[in-house]
Coordinates of C-alpha atoms in Angstrom, one line a residue:
X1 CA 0.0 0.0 0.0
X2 CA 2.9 1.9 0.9
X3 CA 4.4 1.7 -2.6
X4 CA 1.1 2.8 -4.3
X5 CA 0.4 5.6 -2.2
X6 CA 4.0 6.9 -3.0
X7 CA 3.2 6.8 -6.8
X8 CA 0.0 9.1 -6.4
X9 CA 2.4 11.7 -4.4
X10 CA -0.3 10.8 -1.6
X11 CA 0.8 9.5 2.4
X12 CA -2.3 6.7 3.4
X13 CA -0.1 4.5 5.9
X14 CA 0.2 6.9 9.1
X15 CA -0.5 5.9 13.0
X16 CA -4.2 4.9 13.4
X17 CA -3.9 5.9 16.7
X18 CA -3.6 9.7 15.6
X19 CA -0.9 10.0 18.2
X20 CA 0.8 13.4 17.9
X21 CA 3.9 14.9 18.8
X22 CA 3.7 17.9 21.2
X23 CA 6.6 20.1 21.5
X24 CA 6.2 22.9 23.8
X25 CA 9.1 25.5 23.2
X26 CA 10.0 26.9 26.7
X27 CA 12.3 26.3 29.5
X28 CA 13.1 22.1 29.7
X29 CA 10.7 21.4 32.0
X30 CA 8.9 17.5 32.4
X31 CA 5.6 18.1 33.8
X32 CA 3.5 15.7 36.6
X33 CA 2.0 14.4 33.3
X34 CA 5.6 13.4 31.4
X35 CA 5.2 15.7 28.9
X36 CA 8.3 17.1 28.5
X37 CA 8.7 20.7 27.1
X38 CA 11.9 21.8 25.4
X39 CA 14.3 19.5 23.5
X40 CA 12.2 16.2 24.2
X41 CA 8.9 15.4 24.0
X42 CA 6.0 12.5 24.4
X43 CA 3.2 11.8 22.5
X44 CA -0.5 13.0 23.4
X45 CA -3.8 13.5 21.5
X46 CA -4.3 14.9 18.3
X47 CA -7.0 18.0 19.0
X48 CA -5.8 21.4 19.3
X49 CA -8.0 22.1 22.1
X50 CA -6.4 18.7 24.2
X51 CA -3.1 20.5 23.0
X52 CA -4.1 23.9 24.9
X53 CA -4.9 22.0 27.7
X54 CA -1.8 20.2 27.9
X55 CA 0.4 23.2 27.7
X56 CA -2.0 24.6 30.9
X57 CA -0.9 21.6 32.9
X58 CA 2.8 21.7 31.6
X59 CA 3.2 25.0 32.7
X60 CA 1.1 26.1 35.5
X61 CA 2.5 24.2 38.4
X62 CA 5.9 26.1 37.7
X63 CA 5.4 29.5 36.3
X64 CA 1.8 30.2 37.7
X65 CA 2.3 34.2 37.3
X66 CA 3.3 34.0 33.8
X67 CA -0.7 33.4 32.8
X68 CA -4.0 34.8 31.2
X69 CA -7.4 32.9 30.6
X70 CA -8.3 31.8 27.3
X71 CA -11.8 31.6 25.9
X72 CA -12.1 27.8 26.8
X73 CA -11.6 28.9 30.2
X74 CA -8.1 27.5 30.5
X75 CA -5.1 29.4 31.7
X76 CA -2.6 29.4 29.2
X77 CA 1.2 30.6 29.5
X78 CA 2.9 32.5 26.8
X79 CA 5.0 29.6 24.8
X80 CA 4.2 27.6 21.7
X81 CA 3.3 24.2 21.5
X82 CA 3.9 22.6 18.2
X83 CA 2.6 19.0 17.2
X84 CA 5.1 17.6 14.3
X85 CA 4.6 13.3 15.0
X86 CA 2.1 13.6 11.8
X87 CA 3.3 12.4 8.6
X88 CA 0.9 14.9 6.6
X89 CA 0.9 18.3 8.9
X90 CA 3.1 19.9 11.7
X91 CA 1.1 22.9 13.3
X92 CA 1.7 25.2 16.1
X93 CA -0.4 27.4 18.8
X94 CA 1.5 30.6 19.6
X95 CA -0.5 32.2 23.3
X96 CA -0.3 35.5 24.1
X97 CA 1.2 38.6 22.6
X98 CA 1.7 37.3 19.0
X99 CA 2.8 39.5 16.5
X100 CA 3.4 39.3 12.9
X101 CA 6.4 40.6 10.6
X102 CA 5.6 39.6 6.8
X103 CA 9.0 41.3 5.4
X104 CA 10.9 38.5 8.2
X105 CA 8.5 36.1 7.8
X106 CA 8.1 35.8 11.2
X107 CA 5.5 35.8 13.9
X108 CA 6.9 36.7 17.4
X109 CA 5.5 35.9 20.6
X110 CA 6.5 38.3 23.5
X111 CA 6.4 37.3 27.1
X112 CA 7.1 39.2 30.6
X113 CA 11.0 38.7 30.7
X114 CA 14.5 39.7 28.8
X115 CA 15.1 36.2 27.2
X116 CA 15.7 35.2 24.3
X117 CA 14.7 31.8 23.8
X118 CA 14.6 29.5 20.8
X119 CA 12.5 29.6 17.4
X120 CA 10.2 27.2 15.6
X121 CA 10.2 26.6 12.1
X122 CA 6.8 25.6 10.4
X123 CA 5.6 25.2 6.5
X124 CA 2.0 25.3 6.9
X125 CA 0.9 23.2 4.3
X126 CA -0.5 19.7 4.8
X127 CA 1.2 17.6 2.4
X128 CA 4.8 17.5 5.1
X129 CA 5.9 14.2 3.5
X130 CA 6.1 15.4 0.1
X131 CA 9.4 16.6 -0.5
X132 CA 8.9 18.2 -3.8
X133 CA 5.9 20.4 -3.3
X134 CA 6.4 21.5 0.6
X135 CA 10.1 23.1 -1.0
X136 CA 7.7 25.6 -3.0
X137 CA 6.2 26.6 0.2
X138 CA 6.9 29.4 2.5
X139 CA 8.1 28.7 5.7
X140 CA 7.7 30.7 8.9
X141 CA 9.7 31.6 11.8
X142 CA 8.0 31.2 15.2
X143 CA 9.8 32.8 17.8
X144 CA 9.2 33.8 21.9
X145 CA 11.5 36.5 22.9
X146 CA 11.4 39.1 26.2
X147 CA 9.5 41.8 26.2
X148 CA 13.0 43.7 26.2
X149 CA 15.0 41.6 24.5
X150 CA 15.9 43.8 20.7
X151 CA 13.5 45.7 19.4
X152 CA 9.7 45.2 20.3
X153 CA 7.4 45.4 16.8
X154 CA 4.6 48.1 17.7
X155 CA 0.7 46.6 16.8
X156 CA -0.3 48.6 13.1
X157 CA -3.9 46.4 13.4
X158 CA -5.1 44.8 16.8
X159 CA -7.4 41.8 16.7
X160 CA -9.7 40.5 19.4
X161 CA -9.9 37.1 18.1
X162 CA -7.6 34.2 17.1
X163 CA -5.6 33.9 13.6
X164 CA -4.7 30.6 11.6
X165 CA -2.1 30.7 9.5
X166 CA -1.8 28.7 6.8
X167 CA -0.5 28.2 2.9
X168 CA -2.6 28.0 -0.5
X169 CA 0.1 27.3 -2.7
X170 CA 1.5 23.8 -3.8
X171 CA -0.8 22.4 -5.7
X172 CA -3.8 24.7 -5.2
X173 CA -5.7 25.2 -8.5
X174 CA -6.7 21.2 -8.8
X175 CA -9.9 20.8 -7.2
X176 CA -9.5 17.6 -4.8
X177 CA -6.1 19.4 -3.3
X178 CA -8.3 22.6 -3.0
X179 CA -10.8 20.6 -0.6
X180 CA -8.7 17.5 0.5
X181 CA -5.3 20.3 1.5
X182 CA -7.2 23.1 1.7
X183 CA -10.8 23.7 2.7
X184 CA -11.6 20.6 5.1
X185 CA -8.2 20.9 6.8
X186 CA -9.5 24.8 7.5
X187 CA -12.7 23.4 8.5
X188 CA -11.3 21.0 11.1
X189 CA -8.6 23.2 12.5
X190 CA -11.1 26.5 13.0
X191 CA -14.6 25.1 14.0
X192 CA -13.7 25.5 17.7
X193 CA -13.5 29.3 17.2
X194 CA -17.1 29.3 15.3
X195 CA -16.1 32.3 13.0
X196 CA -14.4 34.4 15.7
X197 CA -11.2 33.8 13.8
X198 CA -9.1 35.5 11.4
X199 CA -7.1 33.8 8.2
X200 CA -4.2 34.8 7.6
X201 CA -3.0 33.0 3.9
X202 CA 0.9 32.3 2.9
X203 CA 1.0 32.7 -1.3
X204 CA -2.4 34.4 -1.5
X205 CA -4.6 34.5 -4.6
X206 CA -7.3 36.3 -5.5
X207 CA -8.8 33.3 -7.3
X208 CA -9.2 31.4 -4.7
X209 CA -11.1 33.9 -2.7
X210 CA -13.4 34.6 -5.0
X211 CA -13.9 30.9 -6.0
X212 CA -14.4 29.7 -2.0
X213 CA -15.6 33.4 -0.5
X214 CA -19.1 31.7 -0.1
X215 CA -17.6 28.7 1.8
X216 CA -15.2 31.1 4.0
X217 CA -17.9 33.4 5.0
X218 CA -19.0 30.2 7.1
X219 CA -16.1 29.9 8.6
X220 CA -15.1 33.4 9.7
X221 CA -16.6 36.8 10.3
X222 CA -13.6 38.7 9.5
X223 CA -11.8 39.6 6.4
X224 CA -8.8 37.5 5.5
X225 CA -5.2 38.4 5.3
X226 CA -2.8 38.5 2.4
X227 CA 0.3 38.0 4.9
X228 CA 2.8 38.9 2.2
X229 CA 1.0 41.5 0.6
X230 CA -0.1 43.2 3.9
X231 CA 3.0 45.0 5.4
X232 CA 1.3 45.9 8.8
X233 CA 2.0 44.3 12.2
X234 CA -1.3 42.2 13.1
X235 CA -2.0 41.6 16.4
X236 CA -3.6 38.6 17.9
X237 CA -4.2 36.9 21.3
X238 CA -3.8 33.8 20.2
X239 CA -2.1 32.3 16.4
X240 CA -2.5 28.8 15.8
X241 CA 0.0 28.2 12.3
X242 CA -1.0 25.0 10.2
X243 CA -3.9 22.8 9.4
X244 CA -4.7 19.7 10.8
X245 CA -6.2 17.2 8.6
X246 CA -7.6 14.0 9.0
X247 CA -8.0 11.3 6.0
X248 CA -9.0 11.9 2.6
X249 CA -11.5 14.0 2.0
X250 CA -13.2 13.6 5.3
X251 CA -13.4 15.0 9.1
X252 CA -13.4 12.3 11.8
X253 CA -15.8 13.0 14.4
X254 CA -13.5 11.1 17.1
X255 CA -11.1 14.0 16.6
X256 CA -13.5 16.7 16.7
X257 CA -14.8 18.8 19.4
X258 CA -18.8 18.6 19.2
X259 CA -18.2 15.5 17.0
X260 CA -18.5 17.4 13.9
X261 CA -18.3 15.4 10.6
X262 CA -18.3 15.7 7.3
X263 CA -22.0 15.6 7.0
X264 CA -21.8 18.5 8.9
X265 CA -18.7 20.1 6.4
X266 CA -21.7 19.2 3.4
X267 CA -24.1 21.0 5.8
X268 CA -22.3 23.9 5.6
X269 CA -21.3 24.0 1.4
X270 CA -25.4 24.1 1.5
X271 CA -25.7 27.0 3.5
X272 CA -22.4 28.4 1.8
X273 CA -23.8 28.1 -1.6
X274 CA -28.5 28.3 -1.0
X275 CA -28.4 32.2 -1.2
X276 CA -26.7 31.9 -4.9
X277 CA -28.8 28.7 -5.8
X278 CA -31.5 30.7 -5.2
X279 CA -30.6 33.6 -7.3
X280 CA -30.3 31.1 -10.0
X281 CA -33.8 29.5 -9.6
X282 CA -35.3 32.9 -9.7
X283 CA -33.3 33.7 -13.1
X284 CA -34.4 30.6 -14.9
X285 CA -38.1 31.0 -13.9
X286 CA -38.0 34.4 -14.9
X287 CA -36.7 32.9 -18.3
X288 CA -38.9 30.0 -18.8
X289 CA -41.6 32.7 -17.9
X290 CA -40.6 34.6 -20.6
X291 CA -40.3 31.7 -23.2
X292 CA -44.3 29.9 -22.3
X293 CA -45.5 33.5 -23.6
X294 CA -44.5 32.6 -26.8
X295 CA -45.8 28.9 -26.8
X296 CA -49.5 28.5 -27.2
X297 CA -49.4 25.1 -25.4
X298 CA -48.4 24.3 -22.2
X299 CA -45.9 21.6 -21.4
X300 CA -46.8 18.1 -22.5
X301 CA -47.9 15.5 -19.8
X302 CA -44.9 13.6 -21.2
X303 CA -42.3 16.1 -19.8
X304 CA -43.9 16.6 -16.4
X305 CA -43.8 12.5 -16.0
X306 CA -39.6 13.0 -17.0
X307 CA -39.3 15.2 -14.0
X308 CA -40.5 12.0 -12.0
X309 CA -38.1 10.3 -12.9
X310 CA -34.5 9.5 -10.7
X311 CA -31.9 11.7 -12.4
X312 CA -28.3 11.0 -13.1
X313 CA -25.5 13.3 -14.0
X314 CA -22.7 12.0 -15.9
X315 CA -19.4 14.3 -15.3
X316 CA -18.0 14.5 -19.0
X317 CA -14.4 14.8 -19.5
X318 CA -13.1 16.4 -22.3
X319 CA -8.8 15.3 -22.1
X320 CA -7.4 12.1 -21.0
X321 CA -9.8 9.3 -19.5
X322 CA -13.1 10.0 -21.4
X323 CA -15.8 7.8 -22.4
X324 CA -15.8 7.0 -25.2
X325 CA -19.0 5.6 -26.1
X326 CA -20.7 8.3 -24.2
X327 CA -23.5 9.0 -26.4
X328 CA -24.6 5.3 -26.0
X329 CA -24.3 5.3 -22.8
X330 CA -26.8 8.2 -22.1
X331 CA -28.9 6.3 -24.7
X332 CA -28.9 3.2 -22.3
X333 CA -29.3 5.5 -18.7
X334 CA -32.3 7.0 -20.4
X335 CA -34.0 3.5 -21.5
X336 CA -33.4 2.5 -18.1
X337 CA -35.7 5.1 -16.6
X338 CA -34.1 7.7 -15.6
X339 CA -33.7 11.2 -17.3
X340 CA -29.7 12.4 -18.0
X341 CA -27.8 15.3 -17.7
X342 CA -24.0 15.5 -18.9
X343 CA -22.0 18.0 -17.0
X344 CA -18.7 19.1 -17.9
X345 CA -16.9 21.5 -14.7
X346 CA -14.3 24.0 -16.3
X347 CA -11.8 25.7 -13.8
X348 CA -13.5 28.8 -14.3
X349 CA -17.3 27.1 -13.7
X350 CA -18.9 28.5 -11.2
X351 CA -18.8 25.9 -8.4
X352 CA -22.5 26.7 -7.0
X353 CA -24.2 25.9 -10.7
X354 CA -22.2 22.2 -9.8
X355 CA -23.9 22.3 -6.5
X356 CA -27.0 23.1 -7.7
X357 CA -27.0 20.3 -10.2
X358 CA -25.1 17.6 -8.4
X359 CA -27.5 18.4 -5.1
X360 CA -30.7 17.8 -6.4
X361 CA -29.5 14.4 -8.9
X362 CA -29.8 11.0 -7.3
X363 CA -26.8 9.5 -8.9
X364 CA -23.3 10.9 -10.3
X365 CA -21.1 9.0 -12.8
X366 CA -17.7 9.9 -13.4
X367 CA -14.0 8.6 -14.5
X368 CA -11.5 8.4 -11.6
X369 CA -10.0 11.9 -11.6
X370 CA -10.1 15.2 -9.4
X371 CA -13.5 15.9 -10.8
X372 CA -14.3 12.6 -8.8
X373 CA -14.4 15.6 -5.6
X374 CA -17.5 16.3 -6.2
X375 CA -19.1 13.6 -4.8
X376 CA -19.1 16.3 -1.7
X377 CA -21.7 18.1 -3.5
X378 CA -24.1 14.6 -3.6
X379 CA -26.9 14.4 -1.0
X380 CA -26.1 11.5 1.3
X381 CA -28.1 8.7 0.6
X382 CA -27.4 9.3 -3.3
X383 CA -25.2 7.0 -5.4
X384 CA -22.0 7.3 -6.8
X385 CA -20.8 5.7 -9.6
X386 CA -16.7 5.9 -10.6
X387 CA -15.2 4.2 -13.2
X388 CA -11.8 2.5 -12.6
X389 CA -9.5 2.8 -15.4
X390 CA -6.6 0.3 -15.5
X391 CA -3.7 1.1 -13.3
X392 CA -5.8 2.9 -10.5
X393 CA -7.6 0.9 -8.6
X394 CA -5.9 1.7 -5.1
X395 CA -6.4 5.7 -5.6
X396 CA -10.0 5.3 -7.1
X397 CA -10.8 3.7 -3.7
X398 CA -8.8 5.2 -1.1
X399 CA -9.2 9.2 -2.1
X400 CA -12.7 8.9 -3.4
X401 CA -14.7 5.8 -2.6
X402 CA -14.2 5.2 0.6
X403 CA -15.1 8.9 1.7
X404 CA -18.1 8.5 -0.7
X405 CA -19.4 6.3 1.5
X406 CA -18.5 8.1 5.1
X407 CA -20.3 11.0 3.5
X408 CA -23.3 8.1 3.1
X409 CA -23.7 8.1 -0.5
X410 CA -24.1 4.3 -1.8
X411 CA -20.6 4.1 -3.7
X412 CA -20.3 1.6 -7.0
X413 CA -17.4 0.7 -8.7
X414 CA -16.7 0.1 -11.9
X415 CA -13.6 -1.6 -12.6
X416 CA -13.2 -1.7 -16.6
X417 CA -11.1 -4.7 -18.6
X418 CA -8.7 -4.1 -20.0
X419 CA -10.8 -4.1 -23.7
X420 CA -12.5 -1.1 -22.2
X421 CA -9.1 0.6 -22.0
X422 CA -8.1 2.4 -25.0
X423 CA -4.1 1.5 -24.3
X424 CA -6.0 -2.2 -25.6
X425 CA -5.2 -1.3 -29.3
X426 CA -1.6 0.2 -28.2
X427 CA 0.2 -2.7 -26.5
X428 CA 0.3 -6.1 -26.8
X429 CA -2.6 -8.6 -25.0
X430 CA 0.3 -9.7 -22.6
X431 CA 2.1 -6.5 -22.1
X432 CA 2.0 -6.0 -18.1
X433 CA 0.5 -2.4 -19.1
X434 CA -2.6 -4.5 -19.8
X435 CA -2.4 -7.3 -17.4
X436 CA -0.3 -6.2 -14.5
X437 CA -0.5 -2.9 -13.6
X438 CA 0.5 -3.0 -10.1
X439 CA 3.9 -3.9 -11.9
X440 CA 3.9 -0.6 -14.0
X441 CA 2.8 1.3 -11.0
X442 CA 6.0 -0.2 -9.1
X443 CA 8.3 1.5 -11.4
X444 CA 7.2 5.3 -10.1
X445 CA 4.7 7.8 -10.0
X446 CA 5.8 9.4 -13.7
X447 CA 5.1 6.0 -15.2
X448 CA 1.5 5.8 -13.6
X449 CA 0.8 9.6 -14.6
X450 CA 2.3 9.0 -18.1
X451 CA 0.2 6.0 -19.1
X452 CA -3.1 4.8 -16.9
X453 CA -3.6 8.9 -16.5
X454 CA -2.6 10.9 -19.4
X455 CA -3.2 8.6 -22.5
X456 CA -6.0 6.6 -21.1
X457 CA -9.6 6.7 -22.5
X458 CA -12.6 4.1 -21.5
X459 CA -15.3 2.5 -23.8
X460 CA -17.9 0.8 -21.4
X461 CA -19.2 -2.4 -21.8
X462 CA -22.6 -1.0 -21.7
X463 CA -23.4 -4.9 -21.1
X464 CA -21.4 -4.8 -18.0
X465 CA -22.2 -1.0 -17.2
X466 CA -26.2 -1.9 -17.4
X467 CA -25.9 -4.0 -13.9
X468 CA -24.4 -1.0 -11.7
X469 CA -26.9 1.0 -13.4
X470 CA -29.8 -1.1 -12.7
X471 CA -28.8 -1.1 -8.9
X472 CA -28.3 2.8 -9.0
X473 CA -31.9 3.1 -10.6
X474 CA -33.6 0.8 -7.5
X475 CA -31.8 2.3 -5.4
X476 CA -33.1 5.4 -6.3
X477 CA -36.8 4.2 -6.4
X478 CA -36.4 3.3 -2.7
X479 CA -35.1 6.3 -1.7
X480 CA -37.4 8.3 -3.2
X481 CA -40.8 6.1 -2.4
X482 CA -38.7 6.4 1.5
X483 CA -38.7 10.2 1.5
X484 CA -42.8 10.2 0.0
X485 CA -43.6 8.3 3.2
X486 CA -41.5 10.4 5.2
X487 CA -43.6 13.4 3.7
X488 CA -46.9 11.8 4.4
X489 CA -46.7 10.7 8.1

């Protein structure tokens, strides 16, 4: 598994226990409860609120004066405590007088004495193991230092509330790292501040905001910060710098405080996104409005019985892995019973018209691929439909499967032959392309990308196909005849 995950530049093997290292940067003190702060350290539990609490018992029974309260009700000493045990995030809490200096790339923390004591490091970006991309991040200083000790940065903008920190480069701008690096790792890291938190970005873009503002105004009241692009010293009570993250696209309720989940992350992409939704509704009435003027009929009892039926969106692709035989194939959906849709998300599509489509269908269909993230937008209880192409079986599964079904949809997958493949008419029947790919996958992650990703397309067996089709289309039926009695009682 190990080997597979390192081909899709993905970490999947890490400590079930969720056992994180806590390193609290301070005098070398052990605490009564063996954690030791300074230059050792013992593990502890993953949640940054268990992490605050820890630093309270660390600290308290030695330098008591040294203390203020924090909203939890916990008092806290001035010091950081960084976590770095997990293989896919380190992340810090800085309590106290934090301070920021972009042009140093440093946040300071000042505390009532002249010391000068040692600095963390942090890339906050939750992809740690990767080598490659975490060298294109920018990496902070964290630092505590005496009140008198050098010069002491003088507040430009003073904040009330707490700050994350955190990075949307590396690779930002493909939509599963946008959610699976990005989004739910914010999610999970500032829920326990409910909005009464600022963020404060590393390589900022415009893009981004405007792609995700409806998603952030749910998760903060305040504006965010450009950190390189805004030169002024901010001022917060309290920095926590990094993003915790859980599995693949998912939030693990154990780890949570209120038990939060991801039904509750989809909860919250429907407030984020109803307001526009409706906007749109209202637009196309208006429009459909406009067009029955100008048809002296009204509309046949034949298309009010198709809106009766289940729906399924098939997400189109338009480069490498494609189907094919995809006119047949909504040919065969619609015999079936169901009425079809074919949706085809562009970087610059709006992501609420997805939402809006993908929320009210009862089953998606897609190729493995980043567009497979959308599953997120699915009602739970819908169905989900991916088609494996050869060579990747393990990532099909483990990044989008298996959180289709924590989400609750009823996941199906479609594993094609290797005479749906199109590399079928390019190498021979016994080439290990064709009948081992596990082999081919062994060789490296450029091998992988170069073949089963980049020059793959698929051409169902619509034979084959039919059965998971079928079980999507009763599945359907009983969930909607479920909700009718649901609505009747």
């Amino acid at each position: 598994m190990c080997k597979k995950m390192m081909h899709y530049k993905r970490y999947h093997h890490w400590n079930k226990k969720g056992d994180v290292l806590v390193v609290c940067v301070d005098e070398d003190i052990t605490t009564p409860l063996g954690l030791v702060c300074g230059n050792n350290h013992k593990k502890t539990k993953p949640k940054i609120y268990y992490l605050l609490f820890l630093c309270l018992i660390s600290f308290s029974f030695f330098l008591a004066p040294q203390f203020f309260t924090s909203p939890h009700g916990f008092s806290l000493l001035w010091t950081i405590c960084c976590e770095r045990s997990s293989i896919r995030s380190d992340i810090c809490v800085m309590k106290g007088d934090v301070r920021t200096d972009s042009a140093s790339s440093r946040i300071t923390l000042y505390r009532n004495n002249d010391e000068v004591l040692r600095h963390e490091k942090i890339k906050p970006y939750t992809r740690k193991w990767e080598k490659s991309v975490m060298d294109t991040i920018d990496e902070l200083d964290l630092v505590v230092k005496g009140e008198h000790s050098g010069i002491h940065q003088k507040c430009d903008v003073k904040h009330d509330v707490p700050a994350v920190f955190f990075s949307t480069g590396g690779y930002t701008g493909n939509l599963y790292h946008e959610f699976n690096d990005g989004l739910l790792p914010l999610y999970i890291t500032s829920q326990q501040f409910n909005k009464k938190v600022v963020f404060v970005i590393l390589e900022y873009h415009n893009w981004w905001i405007m792609k995700y503002e409806n998603v952030l105004s749910h998760l903060t009241e305040y504006p965010v910060i450009d950190f390189r692009g805004d030169k002024r010293i901010h001022c917060f009570p309290e920095a926590v710098v990094g993003l915790r993250i859980h599995d693949e696209l998912t939030v693990s309720s154990s780890l949570m405080v209120n038990d939060k989940s991801i039904r509750d992350f989809r909860d919250l992409l429907d407030r984020a996104y109803w307001p526009r939704i409706k906007g749109l509704v209202q637009d196309e009435e208006r429009e459909a409005r406009r067009n029955m003027e100008k048809l002296v009929s009204s509309p046949s009892s034949e298309t009010k019985m198709d809106l009766k039926k289940p729906k399924v969106v098939i997400l189109s692709r338009n480069d490498s892995r494609t189907i094919l035989n995809e006119d047949s194939l909504v040919k065969l959906i619609e015999d079936i019973g169901f009425r079809v849709e074919v949706l085809s998300p562009q970087r610059t599509t709006e992501l609420a018209r997805i939402y809006r489509v993908l929320n009210s269908s009862d089953v998606m269909i897609g190729v493995h691929g980043a567009a497979m993230t959308h599953f997120l937008f699915m009602r739970p209880g819908s169905v989900f439909i991916q088609i494996i192409p050869l060579g990747t079986d393990w990532a099909a599964g483990t990044y989008y499967g298996e959180p289709a079904a924590k989400l609750g949809l009823k996941y199906i997958g479609y594993k094609i032959h290797p005479k749906e493949s199109s590399l079928y008419d390019e190498y021979e029947k016994n080439d290990p392309v064709l009948t081992d790919p596990n082999s081919v996958n062994d060789r490296g992650w450029e091998f992988t990308k170069k073949i089963y990703l980049d020059r793959q397309n698929v051409k169902l067996n619509l034979g084959r196909f039919r059965k998971r089709l079928l079980r999507a289309y009763y599945h359907s039926v009983a969930n909607e005849s479920a909700r009718f009695r649901l609505q009747s009682q």
